[in-house]
XYZ file of C-alpha atoms in Angstrom:
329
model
C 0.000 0.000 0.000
C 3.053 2.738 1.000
C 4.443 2.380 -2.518
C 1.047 2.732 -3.813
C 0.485 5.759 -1.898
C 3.747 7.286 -2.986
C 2.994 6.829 -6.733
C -0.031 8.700 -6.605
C 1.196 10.951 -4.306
C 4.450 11.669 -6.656
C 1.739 11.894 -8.962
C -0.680 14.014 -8.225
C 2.459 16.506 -7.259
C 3.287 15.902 -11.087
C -0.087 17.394 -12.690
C -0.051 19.944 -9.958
C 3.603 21.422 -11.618
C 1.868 20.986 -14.980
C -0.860 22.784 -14.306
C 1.200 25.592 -12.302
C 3.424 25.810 -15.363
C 0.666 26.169 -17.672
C -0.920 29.386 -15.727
C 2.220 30.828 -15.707
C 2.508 30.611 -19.547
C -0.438 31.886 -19.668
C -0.236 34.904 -17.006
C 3.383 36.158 -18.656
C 2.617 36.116 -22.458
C -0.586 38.174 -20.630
C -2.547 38.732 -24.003
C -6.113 36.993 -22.644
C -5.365 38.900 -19.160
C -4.595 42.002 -20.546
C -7.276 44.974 -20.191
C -8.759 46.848 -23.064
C -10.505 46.157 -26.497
C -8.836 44.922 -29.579
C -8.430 46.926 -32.280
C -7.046 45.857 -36.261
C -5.070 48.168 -38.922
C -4.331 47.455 -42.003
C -1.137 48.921 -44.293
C -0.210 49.079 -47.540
C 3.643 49.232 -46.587
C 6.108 47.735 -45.155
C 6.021 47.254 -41.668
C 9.668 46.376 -40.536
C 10.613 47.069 -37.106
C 7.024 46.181 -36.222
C 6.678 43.554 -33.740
C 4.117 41.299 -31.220
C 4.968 43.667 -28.290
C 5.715 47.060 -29.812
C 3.786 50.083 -28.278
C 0.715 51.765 -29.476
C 1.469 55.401 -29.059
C -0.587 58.336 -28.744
C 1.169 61.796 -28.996
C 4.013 59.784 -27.350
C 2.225 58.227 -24.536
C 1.867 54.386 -24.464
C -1.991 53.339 -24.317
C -1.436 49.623 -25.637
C 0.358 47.154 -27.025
C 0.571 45.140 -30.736
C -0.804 41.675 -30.049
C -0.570 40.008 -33.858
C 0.695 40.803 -36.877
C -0.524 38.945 -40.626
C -0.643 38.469 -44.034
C -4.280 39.625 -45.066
C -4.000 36.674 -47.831
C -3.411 34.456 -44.730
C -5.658 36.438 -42.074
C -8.784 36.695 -44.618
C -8.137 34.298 -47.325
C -10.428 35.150 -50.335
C -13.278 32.616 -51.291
C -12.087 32.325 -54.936
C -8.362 32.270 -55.028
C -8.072 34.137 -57.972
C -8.508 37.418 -56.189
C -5.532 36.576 -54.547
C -4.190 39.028 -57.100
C -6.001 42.418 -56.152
C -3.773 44.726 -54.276
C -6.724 44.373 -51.084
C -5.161 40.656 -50.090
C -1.320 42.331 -50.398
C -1.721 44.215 -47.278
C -0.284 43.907 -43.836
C -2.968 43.452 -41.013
C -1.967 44.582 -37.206
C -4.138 43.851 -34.322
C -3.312 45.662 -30.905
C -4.964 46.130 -28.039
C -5.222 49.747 -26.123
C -5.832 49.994 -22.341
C -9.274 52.240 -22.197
C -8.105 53.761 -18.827
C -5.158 55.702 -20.458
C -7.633 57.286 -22.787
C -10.595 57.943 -19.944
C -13.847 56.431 -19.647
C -15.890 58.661 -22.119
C -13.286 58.018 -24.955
C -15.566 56.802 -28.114
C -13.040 55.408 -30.626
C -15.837 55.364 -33.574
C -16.548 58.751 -33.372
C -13.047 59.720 -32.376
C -12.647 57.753 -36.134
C -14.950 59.830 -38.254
C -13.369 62.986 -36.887
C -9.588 61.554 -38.291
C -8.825 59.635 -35.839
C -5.952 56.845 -38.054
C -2.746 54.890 -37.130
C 0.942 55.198 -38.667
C 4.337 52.935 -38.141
C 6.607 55.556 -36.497
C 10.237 54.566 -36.571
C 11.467 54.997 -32.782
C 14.706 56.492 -33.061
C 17.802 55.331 -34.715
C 17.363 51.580 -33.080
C 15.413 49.859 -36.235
C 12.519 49.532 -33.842
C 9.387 50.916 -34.896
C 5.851 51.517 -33.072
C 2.130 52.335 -33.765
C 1.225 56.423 -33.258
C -2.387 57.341 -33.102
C -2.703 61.204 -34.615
C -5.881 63.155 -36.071
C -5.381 63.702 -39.566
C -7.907 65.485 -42.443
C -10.693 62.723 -42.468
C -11.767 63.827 -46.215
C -8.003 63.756 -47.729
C -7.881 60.749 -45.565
C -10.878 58.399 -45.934
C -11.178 55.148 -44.544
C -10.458 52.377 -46.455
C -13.084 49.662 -48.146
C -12.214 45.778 -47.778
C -14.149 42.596 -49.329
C -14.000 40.785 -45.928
C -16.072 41.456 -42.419
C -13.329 42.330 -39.777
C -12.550 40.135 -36.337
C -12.262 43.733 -34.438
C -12.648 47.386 -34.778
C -10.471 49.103 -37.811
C -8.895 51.751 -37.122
C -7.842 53.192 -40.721
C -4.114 54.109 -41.982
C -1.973 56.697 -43.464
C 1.391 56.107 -44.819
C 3.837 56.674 -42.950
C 6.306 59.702 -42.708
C 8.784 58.172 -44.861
C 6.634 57.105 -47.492
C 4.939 60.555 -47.670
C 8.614 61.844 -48.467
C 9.706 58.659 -50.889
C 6.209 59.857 -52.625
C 6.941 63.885 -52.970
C 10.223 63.298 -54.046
C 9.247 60.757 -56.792
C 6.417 63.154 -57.743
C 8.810 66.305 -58.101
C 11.049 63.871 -60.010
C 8.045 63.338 -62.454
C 7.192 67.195 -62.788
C 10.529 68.069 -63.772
C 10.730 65.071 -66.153
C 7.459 66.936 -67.479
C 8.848 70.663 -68.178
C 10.987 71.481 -71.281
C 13.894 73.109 -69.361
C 16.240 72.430 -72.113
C 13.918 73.768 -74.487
C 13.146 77.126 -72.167
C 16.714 78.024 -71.559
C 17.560 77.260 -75.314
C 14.595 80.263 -76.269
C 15.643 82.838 -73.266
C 19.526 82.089 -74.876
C 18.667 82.844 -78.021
C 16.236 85.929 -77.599
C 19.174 87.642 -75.473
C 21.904 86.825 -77.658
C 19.718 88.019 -80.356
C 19.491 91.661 -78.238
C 22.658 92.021 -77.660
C 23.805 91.558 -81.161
C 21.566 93.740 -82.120
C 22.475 96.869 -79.494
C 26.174 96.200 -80.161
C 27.207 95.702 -83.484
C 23.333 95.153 -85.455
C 21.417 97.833 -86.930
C 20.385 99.678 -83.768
C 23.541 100.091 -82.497
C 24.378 101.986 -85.885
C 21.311 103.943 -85.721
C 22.372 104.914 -81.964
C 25.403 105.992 -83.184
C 23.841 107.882 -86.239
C 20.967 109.313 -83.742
C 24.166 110.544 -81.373
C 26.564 112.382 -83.878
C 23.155 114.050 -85.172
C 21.998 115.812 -82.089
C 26.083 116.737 -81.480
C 25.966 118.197 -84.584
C 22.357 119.980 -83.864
C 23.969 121.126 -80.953
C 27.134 122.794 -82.186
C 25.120 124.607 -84.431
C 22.485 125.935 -82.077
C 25.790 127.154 -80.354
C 28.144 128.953 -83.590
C 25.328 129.988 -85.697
C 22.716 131.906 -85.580
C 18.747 130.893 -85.893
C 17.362 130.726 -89.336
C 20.928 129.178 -90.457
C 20.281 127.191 -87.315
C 16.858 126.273 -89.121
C 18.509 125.500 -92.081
C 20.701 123.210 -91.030
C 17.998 121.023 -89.731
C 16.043 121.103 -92.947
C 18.989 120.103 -94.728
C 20.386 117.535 -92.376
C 16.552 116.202 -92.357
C 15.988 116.082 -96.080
C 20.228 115.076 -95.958
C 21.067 111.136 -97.274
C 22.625 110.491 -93.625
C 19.121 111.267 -91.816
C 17.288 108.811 -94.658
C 19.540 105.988 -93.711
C 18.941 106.606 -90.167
C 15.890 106.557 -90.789
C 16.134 103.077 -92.367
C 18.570 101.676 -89.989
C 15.579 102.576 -87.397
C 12.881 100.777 -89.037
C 14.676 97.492 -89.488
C 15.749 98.240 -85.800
C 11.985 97.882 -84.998
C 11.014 95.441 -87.321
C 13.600 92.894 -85.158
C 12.382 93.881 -81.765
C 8.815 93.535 -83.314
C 9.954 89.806 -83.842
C 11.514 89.535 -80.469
C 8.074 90.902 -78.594
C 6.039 88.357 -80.954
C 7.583 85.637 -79.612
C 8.084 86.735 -76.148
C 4.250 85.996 -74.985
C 4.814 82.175 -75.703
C 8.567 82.262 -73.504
C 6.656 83.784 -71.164
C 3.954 81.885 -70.844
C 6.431 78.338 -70.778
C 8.523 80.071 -68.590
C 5.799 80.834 -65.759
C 4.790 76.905 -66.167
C 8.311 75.983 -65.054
C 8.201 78.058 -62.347
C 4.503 77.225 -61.131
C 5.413 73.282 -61.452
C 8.851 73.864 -59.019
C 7.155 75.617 -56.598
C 4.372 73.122 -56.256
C 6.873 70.477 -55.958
C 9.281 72.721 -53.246
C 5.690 73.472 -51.407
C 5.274 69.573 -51.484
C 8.755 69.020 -50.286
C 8.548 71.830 -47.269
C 5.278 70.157 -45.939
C 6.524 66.695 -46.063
C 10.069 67.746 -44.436
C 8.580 69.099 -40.928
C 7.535 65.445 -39.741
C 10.868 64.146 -41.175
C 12.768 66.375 -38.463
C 10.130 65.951 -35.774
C 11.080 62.072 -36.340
C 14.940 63.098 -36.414
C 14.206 65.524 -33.117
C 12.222 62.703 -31.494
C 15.142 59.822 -32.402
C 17.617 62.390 -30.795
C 15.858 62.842 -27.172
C 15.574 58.481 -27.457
C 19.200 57.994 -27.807
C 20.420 61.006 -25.324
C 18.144 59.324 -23.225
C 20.156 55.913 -23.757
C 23.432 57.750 -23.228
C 21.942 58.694 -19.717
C 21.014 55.363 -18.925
C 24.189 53.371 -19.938
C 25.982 56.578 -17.675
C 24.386 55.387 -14.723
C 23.952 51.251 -15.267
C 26.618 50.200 -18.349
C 25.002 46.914 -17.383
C 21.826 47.118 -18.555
C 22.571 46.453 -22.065
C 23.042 43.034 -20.890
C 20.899 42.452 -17.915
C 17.652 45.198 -18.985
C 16.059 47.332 -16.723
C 18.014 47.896 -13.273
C 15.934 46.243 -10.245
C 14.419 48.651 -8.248
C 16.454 48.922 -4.918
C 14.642 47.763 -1.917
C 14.589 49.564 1.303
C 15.978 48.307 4.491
């Protein structure tokens, strides 16, 4: 009977370690004891530096955690296979839950949704790491998105993420510029000045300059040494004179050129105000995109000065995590 009683003793203290090592599986990955609703996002992007554990941020304060992260193909597998092909099924889905008592009992996450309420991947810092941030954006510009399948949770809807939104203004100045005729623009303005300058240099205005010059000289030399009515005659005879004909001349082919020049300026300056309308669209476009690239670069500074602090005061912790909290005697 004693060995009897000893095997079921040894046992019964056998299922009991089981079962005690099963709860505590259970209590430390903490997902079914966790507080808080479950929410699901879905992205068009990549999502590296994503994780099961990464924090769900809101203006920088954690209010959850990321609890899965799928395939849609995999996580909503189409009935027909052959829509396995639309860009719907190529998406990333992320399910995380949020804690409701760091956003306050009257929070209402559906309305908070129709007012812009959507979800980004925010790299954190220089690490790799990345997290989810919660931000109001435009809810028209940013509308939520339609999908072929019923949901397991609540969506909350996406925008891309900072870096995208740059990647995407830079490829769409790239495509404006590959759109204006610069080449073609600076050959014109080229040409039209080079055309003026010939022209008040060594063409037929500069002759007529000259012409128009040594005439009023003239005019005025005998204005001074003579007196009036020879004065008077002078003119008439210097008008009606060969020299004041080919003046004359050289002055209406001098107009008939600019004439040219001002015909074809409306077209040079129409093209030309197209360039510059299509480069400051796409600096305007780079400006706005630029601010939440250094806000990023601002926010990844404060994370690693705040690493320098820590590895100051523990070195260790790189090894051995978090330093215990001392306990008082």
């Amino acid at each position: 009977m004693e060995p009897r009683g000893a095997a079921l003793r040894t046992g019964l203290f056998v299922i009991g370690a089981v079962v005690v090592l099963i709860g505590l599986v259970f209590l430390l990955s903490g997902n079914m004891f966790q507080r808080g609703a479950v929410y699901e996002s879905y992205f068009r992007e990549s999502v590296q530096g994503l994780d099961v554990g990464s924090a769900v941020k809101f203006r920088g304060v954690t209010i959850g955690k990321v609890t899965a992260i799928a395939l849609v193909a995999a996580e909503y597998p189409p009935p027909d296979q052959k829509n396995l092909n639309r860009k719907v099924y190529h998406q990333v889905v992320v399910q995380y839950r949020i804690d409701p008592s760091k956003l306050g009992r009257d929070a209402d996450i559906r309305e908070a949704i129709r007012h812009g309420l959507r979800v980004q991947v925010a790299p954190q810092g220089i690490t790799g790491l990345a997290y989810l941030e919660l931000s109001f954006v435009n809810a028209q510009t940013n509308p939520p998105q339609t999908v072929p399948w019923t949901p397991h949770h609540l969506v909350i809807p996406s925008v891309p993420s900072t870096l995208t939104e740059v990647q995407d203004a830079v490829q769409g100045l790239l495509n404006n510029m590959r759109n204006v005729k610069l080449g073609q623009t600076i050959d014109t303005l080229t040409s039209m000045i080079s055309t003026v300058n010939r022209e008040l240099t060594t063409g037929s205005a500069h002759d007529a300059l000259v012409n128009a010059n040594g005439l009023l000289v003239e005019l005025q030399q005998q204005v001074k040494l003579a007196d009036l009515p020879a004065t008077t005659r002078s003119m008439r005879t210097l008008a009606d004179g060969t020299q004041t004909r080919e003046i004359l001349q050289q002055l209406e082919a001098t107009s008939t050129a600019l004439a040219k020049a001002s015909a074809a300026m409306p077209a040079l300056v129409a093209q030309s105000e197209a360039t510059i309308r299509h480069a400051n669209e796409a600096t305007a476009t780079v400006e706005r995109q630029m601010l939440p690239i250094l806000q990023s670069l601002k926010q990844a500074s404060a994370n690693l000065e705040d690493l320098s602090d820590t590895l100051k005061r523990n070195p260790a912790a790189v090894l051995r995590g978090r330093e215990p909290p001392r306990e008082t005697p």
